[in-house]
PDB file of C-alpha atoms and ligand atoms in Angstrom:
ATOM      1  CA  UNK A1172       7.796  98.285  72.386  1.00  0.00           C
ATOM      2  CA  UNK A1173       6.790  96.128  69.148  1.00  0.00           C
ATOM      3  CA  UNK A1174       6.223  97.877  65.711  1.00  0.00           C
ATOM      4  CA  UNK A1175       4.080  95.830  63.856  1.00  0.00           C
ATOM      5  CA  UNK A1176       5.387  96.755  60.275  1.00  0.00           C
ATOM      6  CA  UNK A1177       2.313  94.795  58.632  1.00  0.00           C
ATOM      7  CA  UNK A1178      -1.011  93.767  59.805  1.00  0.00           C
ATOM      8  CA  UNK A1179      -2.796  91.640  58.074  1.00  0.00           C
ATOM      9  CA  UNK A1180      -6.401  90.479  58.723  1.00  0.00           C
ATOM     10  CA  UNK A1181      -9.002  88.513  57.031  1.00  0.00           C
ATOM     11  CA  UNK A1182      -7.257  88.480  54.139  1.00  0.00           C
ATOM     12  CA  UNK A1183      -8.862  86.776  51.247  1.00  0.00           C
ATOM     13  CA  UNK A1184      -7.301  86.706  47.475  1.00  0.00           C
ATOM     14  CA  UNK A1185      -9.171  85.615  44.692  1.00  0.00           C
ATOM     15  CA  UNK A1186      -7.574  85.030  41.150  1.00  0.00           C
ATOM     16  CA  UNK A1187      -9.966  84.745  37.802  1.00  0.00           C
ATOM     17  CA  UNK A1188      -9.872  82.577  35.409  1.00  0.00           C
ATOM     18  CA  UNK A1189     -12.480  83.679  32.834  1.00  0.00           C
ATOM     19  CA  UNK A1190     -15.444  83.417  34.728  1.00  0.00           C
ATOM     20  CA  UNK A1191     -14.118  81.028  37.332  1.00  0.00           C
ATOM     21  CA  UNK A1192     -12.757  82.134  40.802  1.00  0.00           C
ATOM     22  CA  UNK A1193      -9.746  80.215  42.927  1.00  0.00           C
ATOM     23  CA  UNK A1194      -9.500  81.226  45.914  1.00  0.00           C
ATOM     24  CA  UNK A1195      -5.958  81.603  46.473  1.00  0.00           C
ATOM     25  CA  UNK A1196      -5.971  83.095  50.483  1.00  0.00           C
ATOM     26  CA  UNK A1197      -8.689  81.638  52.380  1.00  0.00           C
ATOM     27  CA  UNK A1198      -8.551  84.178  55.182  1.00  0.00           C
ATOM     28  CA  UNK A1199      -5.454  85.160  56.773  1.00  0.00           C
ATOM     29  CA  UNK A1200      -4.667  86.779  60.259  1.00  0.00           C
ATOM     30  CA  UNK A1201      -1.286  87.516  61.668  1.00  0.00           C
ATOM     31  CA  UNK A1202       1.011  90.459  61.334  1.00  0.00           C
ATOM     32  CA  UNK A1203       5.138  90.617  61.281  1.00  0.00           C
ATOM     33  CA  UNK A1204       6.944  92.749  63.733  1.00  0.00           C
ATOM     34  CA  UNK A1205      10.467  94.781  63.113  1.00  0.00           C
ATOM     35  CA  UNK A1206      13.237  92.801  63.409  1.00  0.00           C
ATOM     36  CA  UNK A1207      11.527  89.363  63.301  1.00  0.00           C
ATOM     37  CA  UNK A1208      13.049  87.055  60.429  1.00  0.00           C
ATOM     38  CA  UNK A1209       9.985  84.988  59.516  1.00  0.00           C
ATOM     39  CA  UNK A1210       9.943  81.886  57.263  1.00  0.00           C
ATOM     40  CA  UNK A1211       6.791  81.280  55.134  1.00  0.00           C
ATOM     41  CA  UNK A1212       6.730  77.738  54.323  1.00  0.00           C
ATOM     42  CA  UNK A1213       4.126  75.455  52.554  1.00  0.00           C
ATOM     43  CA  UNK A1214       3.911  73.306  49.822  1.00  0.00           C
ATOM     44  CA  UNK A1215       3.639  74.064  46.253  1.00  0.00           C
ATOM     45  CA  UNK A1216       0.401  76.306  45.383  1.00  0.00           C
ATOM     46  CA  UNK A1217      -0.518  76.952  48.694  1.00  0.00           C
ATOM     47  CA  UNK A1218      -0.280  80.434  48.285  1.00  0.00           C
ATOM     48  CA  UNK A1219       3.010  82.096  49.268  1.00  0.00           C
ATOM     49  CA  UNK A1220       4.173  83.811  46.454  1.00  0.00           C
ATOM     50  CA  UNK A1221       0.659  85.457  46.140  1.00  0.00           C
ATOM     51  CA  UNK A1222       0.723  86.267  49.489  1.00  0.00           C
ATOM     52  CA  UNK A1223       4.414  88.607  48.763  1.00  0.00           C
ATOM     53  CA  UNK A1224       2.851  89.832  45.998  1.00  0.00           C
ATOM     54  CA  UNK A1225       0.065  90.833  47.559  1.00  0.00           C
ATOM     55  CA  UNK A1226       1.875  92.570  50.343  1.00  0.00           C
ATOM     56  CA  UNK A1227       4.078  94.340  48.144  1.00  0.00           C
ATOM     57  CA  UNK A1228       1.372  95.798  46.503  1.00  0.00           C
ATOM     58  CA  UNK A1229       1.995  93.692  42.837  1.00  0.00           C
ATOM     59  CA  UNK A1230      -1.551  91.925  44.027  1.00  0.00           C
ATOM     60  CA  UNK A1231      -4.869  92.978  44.584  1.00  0.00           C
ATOM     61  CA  UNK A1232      -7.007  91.406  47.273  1.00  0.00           C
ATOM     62  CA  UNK A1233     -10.533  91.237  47.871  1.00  0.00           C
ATOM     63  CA  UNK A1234     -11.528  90.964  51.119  1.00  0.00           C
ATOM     64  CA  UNK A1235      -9.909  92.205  54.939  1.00  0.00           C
ATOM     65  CA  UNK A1236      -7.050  94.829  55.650  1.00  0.00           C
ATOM     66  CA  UNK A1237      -3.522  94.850  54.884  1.00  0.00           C
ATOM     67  CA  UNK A1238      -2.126  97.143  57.087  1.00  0.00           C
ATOM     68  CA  UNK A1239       1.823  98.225  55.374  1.00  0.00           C
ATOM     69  CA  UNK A1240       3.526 100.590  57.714  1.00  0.00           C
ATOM     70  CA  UNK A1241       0.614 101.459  59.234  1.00  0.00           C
ATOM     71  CA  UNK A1242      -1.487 102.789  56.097  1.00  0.00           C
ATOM     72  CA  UNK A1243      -4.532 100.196  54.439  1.00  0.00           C
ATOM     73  CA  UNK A1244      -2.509  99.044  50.954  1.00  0.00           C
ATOM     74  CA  UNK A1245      -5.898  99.829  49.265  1.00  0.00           C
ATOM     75  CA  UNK A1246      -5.412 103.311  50.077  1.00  0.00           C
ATOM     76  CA  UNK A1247      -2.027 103.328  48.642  1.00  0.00           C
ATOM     77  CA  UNK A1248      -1.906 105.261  45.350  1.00  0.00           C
ATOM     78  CA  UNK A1249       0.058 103.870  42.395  1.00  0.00           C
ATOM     79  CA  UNK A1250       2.755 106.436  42.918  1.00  0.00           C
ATOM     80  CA  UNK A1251       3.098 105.287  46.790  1.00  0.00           C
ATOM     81  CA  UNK A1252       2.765 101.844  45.842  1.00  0.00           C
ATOM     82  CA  UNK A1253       6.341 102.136  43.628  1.00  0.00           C
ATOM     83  CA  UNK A1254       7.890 104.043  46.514  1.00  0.00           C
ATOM     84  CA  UNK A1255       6.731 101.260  48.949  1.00  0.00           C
ATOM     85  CA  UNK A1256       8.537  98.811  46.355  1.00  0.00           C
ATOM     86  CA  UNK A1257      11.662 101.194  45.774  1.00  0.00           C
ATOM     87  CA  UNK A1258      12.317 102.153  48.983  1.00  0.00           C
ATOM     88  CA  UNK A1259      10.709 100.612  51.909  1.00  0.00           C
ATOM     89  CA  UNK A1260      10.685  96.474  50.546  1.00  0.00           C
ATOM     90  CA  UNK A1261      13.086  95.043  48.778  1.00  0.00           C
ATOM     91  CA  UNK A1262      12.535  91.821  46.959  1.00  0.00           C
ATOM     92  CA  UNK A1263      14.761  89.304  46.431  1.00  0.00           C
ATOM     93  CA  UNK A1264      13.402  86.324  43.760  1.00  0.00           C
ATOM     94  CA  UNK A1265      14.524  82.929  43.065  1.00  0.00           C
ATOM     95  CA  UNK A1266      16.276  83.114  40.003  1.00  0.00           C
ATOM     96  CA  UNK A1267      17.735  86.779  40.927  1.00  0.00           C
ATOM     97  CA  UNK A1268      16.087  89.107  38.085  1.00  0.00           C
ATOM     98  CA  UNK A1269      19.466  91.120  36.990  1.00  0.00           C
ATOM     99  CA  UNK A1270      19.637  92.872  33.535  1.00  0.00           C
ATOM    100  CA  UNK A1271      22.458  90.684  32.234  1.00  0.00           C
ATOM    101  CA  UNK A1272      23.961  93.183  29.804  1.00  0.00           C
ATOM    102  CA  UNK A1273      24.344  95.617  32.731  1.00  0.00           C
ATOM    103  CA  UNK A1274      27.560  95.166  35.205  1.00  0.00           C
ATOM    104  CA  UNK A1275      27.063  94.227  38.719  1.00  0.00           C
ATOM    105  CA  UNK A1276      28.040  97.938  39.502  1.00  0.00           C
ATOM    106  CA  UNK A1277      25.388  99.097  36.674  1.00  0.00           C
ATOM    107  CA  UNK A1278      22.321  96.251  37.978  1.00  0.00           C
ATOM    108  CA  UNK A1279      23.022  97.786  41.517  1.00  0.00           C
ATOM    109  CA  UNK A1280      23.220 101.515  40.271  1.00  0.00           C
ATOM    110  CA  UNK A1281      19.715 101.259  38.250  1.00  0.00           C
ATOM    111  CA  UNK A1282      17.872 100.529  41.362  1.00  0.00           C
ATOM    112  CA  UNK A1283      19.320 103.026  43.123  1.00  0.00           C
ATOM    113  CA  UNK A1284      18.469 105.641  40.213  1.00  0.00           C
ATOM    114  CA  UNK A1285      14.573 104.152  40.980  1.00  0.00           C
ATOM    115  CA  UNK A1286      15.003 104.762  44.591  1.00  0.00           C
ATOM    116  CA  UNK A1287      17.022 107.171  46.848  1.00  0.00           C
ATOM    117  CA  UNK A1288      20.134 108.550  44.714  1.00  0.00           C
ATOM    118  CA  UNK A1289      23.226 106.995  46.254  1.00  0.00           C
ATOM    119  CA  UNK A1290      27.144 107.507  45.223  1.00  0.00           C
ATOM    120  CA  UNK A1291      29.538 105.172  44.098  1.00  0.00           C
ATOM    121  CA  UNK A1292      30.720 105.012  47.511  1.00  0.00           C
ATOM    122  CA  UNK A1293      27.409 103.462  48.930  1.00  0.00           C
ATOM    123  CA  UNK A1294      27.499 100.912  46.101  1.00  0.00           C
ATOM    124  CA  UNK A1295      30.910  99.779  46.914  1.00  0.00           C
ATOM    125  CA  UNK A1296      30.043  99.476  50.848  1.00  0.00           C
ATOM    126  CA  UNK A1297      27.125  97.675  49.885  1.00  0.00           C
ATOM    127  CA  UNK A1298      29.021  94.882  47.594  1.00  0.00           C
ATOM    128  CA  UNK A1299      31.497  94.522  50.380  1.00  0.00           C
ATOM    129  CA  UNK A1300      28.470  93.826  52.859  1.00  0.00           C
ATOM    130  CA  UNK A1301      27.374  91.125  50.654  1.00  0.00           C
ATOM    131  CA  UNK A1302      31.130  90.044  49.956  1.00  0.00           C
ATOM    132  CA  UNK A1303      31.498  90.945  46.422  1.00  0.00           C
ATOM    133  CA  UNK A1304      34.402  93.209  46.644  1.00  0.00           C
ATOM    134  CA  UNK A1305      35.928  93.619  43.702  1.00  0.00           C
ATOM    135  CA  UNK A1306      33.282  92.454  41.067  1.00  0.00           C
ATOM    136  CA  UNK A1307      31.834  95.540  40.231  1.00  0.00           C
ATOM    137  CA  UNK A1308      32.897  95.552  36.565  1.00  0.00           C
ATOM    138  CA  UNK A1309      31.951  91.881  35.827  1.00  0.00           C
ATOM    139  CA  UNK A1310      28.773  91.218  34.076  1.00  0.00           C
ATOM    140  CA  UNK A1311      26.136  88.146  35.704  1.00  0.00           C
ATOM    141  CA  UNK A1312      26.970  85.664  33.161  1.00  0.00           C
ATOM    142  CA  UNK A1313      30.883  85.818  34.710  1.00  0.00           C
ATOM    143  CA  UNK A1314      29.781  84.971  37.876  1.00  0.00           C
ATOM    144  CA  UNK A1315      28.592  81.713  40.094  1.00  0.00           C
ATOM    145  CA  UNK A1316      24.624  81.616  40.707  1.00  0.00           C
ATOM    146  CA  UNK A1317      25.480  82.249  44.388  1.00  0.00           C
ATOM    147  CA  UNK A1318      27.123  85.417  43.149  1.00  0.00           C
ATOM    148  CA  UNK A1319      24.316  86.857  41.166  1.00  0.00           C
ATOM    149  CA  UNK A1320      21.664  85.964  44.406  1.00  0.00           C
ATOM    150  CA  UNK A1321      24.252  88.517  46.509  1.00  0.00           C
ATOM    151  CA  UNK A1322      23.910  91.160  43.646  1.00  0.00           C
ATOM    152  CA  UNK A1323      20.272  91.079  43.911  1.00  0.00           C
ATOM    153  CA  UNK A1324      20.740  91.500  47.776  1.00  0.00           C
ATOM    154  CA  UNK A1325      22.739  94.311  47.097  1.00  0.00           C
ATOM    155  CA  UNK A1326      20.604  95.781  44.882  1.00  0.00           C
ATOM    156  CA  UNK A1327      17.808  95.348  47.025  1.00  0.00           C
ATOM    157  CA  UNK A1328      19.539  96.863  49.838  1.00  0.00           C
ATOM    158  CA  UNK A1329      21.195  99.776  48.279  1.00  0.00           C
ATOM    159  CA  UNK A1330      17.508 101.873  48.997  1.00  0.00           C
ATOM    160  CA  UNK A1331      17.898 100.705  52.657  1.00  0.00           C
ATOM    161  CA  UNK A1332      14.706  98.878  52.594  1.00  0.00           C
ATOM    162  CA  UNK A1333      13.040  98.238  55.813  1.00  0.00           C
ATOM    163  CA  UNK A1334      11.762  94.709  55.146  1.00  0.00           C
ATOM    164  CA  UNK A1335      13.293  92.227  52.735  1.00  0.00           C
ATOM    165  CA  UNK A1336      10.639  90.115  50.996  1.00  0.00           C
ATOM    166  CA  UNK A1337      12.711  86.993  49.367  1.00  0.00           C
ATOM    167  CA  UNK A1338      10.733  84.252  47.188  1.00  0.00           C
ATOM    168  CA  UNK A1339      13.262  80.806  47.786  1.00  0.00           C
ATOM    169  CA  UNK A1340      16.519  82.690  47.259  1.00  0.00           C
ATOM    170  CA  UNK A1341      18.380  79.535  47.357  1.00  0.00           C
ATOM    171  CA  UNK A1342      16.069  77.456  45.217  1.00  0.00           C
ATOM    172  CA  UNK A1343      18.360  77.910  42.500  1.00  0.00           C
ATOM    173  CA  UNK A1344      21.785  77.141  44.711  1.00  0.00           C
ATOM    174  CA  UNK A1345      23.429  74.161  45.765  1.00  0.00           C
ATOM    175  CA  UNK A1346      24.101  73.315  49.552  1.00  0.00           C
ATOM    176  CA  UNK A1347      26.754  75.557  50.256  1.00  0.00           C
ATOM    177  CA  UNK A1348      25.836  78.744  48.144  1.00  0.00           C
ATOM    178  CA  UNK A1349      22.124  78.237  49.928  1.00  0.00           C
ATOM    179  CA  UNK A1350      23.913  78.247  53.032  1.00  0.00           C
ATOM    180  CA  UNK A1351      26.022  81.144  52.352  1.00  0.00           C
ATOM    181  CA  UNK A1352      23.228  83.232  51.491  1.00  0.00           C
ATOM    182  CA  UNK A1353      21.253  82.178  54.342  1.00  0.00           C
ATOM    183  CA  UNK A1354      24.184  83.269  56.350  1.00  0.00           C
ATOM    184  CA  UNK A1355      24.266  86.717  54.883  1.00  0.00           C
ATOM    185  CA  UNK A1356      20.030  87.254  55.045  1.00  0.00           C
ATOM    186  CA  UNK A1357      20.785  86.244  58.824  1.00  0.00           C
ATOM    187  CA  UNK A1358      23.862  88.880  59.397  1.00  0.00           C
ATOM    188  CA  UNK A1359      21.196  91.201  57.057  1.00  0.00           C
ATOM    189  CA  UNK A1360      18.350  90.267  60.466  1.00  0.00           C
ATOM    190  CA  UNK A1361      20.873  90.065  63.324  1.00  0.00           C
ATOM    191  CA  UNK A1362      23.210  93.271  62.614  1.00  0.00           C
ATOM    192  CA  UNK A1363      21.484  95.769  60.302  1.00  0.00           C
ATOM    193  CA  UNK A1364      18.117  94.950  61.482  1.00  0.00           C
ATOM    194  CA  UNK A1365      16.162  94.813  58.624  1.00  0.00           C
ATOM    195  CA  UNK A1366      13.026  92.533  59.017  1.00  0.00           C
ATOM    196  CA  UNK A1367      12.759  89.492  56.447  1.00  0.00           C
ATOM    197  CA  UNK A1368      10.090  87.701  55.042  1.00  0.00           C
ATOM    198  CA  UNK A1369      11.364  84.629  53.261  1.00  0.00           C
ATOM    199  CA  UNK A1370       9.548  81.620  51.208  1.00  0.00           C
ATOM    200  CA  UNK A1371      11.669  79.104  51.765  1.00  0.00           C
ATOM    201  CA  UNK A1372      10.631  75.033  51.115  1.00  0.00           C
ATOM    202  CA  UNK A1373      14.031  73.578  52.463  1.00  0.00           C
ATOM    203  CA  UNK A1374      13.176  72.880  56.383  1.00  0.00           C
ATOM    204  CA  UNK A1375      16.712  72.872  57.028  1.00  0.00           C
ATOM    205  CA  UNK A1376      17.013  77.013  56.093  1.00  0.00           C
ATOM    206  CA  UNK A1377      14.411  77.543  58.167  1.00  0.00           C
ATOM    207  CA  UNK A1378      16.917  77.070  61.173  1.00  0.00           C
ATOM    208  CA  UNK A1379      17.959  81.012  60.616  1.00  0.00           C
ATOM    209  CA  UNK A1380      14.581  82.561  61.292  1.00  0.00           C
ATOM    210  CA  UNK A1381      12.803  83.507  64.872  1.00  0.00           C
ATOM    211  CA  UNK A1382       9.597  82.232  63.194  1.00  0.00           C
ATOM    212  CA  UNK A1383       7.606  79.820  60.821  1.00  0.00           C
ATOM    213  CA  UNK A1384       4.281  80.856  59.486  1.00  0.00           C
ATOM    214  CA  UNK A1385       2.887  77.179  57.478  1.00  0.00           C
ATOM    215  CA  UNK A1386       0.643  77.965  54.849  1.00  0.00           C
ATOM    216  CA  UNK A1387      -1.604  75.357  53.735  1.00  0.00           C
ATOM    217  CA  UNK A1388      -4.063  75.980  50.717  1.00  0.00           C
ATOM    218  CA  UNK A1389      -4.274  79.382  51.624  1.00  0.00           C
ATOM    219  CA  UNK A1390      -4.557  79.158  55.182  1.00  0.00           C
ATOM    220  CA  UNK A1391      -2.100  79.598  58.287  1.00  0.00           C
ATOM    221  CA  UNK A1392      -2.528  76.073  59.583  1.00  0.00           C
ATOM    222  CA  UNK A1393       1.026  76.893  62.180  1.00  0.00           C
ATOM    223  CA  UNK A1394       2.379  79.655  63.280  1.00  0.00           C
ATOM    224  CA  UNK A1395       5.535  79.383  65.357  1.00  0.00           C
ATOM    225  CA  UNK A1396       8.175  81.629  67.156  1.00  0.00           C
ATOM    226  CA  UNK A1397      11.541  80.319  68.083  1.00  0.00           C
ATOM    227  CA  UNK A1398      13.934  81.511  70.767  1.00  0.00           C
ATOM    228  CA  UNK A1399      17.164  82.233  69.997  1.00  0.00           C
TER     229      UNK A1399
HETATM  230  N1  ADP B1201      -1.740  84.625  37.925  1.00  0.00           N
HETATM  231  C1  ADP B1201      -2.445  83.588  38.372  1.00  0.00           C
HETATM  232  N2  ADP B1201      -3.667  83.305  37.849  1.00  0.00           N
HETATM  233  C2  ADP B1201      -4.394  82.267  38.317  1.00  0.00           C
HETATM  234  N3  ADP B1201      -4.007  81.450  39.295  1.00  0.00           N
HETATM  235  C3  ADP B1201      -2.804  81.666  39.845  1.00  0.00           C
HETATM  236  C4  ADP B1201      -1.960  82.746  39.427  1.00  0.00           C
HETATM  237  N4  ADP B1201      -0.819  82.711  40.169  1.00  0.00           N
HETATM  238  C5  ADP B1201      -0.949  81.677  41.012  1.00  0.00           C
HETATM  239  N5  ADP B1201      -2.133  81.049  40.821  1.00  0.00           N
HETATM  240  C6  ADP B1201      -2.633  79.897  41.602  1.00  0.00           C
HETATM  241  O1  ADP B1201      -2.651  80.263  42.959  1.00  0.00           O
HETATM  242  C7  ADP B1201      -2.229  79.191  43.785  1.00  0.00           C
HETATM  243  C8  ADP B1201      -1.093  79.628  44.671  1.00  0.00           C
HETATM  244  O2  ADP B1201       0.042  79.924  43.867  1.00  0.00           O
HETATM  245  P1  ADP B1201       1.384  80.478  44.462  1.00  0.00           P
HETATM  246  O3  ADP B1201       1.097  81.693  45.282  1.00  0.00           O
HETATM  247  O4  ADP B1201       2.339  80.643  43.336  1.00  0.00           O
HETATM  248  O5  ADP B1201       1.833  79.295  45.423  1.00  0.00           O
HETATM  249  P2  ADP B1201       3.263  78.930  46.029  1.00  0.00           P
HETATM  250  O6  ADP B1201       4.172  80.103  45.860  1.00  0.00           O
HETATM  251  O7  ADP B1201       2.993  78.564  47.447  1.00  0.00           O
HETATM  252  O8  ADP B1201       3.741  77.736  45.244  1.00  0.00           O
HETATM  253  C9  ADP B1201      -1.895  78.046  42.855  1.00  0.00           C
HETATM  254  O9  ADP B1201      -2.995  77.205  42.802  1.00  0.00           O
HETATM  255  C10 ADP B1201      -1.672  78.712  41.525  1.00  0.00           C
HETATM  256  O10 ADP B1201      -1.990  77.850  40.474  1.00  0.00           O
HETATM  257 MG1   MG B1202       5.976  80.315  44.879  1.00  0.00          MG
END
C-alpha cells in the first residue's frame, strides 16, 4: 500500500511585485509517496525553492490543493503550520543556517527545545548517525563546511521528521563532502526511511534518488522514477 504524504494539484503560485504578478508555478500536478527519495531539478528561477517553501507552509499559493499528510495546507492554522515545520519536515538549506555562537550540541538542542523534548542521549545518537561523534562542544566556525551541512541534518532529524525537504545541500561543498552527504541523505532514505525531497542542480547527485521531477519555468516538463 502507497501513502501519498503530499498531493499536490493545480498548483499555481503567484509572487507581487507592487502591482505586477509573476507567476512563479504555472500549474503543478504530482504527489510524493513515503519512502521515495525524489530529486527536484531545474534551472535557475524555475521555481524550486518556491515550490519547498510553499509545501512547508513558508509560502502561500493561490490556486489548487496541497494536500500535507492528508489535510489542505490552507486549512492549516499558524500554530499547525510550526508543528508541521518542527516536527513532521525538516529542512535542510544550502548554506546550513546554524546559530554560530551556539555549539554543535547547543544548534542541535535548540531545535529540539522547538520540537519534541529529547535528552542528551538522543542528541549524541543522532551526531553519531551523521558521523560527528565527538564534536559536540565545538562551535561551526571550528569545523569543515561538510561538517556544519551534517549538523543541520542532525538538527533536522533530532524531531524525527517524516520528510526531509533539502534546498542544494551540497551547493556549498566540494566533490567529496557533496558526495559524503549525499551518501548519508541516501543511508537517511534507504535505512531510517524518511522520505526526501531534494533541489539538487548537479546531475551527477541525482544518481541517489528513485526519482527526478524537472521543473521548467514553473512547470513539471519530466517526471521520472528509477529502479533500483
Ligand atoms: N520573494 C520573491 N518575490 C518575487 N519574486 C520572487 C521571490 N522569490 C523568488 N522569486 C522569483 O520566482 C522565480 C523562481 O524562484 P526560485 O523558486 O528561487 O527558483 P529556483 O530555486 O529554481 O532557482 C524567479 O523568477 C525568482 O526571481
Ligand atoms: Mg533555489
Amino acid at each position: 500500500m502507497m501513502l501519498k504524504q503530499i498531493i499536490v494539484q493545480g498548483l499555481v503560485k503567484n509572487y507581487m511585485n507592487g502591482k505586477i504578478q509573476t507567476p512563479v508555478l504555472r500549474g503543478l500536478d504530482f504527489s510524493i509517496e513515503k519512502g521515495e527519495f525524489v530529486s527536484l531539478v531545474g534551472p535557475s528561477g524555475s521555481g524550486k525553492t518556491t515550490l519547498l517553501y510553499v509545501l512547508g507552509g513558508l509560502e502561500d499559493y493561490q490556486e489548487g490543493s496541497v494536500l500535507v499528510f492528508d489535510k489542505e495546507l490552507k486549512t492549516y492554522s499558524n500554530l499547525e503550520k510550526a508543528e508541521l515545520r518542527s516536527k513532521k519536515i525538516g529542512f535542510v538549506f544550502q548554506f546550513y543556517n546554524l546559530i554560530p555562537n551556539l555549539t554543535v550540541y547547543e544548534n542541535i538542542l535548540l531545535s529540539a527545545v522547538l520540537g519534541y523534548q529529547s535528552s542528551k542521549e538522543d542528541i549524541l545518537k543522532i551526531l553519531d548517525i551523521v558521523g560527528l561523534s565527538g564534536y559536540e562542544s565545538y562551535y561551526p566556525s571550528q569545523l569543515s563546511g561538510g561538517m556544519q551541512q551534517r549538523v543541520a541534518i542532525a538538527r533536522c532529524l533530532i524531531n524525527e521528521p517524516e520528510i526531509i525537504f533539502a534546498d542544494e545541500p551540497t551547493g556549498n561543498l566540494d566533490y567529496e563532502n557533496g558526495k559524503k552527504i549525499m551518501e548519508l541523505f541516501s543511508h537517511l532514505n534507504q535505512s531510517l526511511g524518511k522520505t526526501i525531497l531534494m533541489v539538487t542542480h548537479n546531475e551527477e547527485t541525482t544518481t541517489y534518488a528513485s526519482r527526478m521531477i524537472h521543473l521548467l519555468d514553473g512547470k513539471v516538463i519530466r517526471d521520472e522514477r528509477k529502479l533500483r
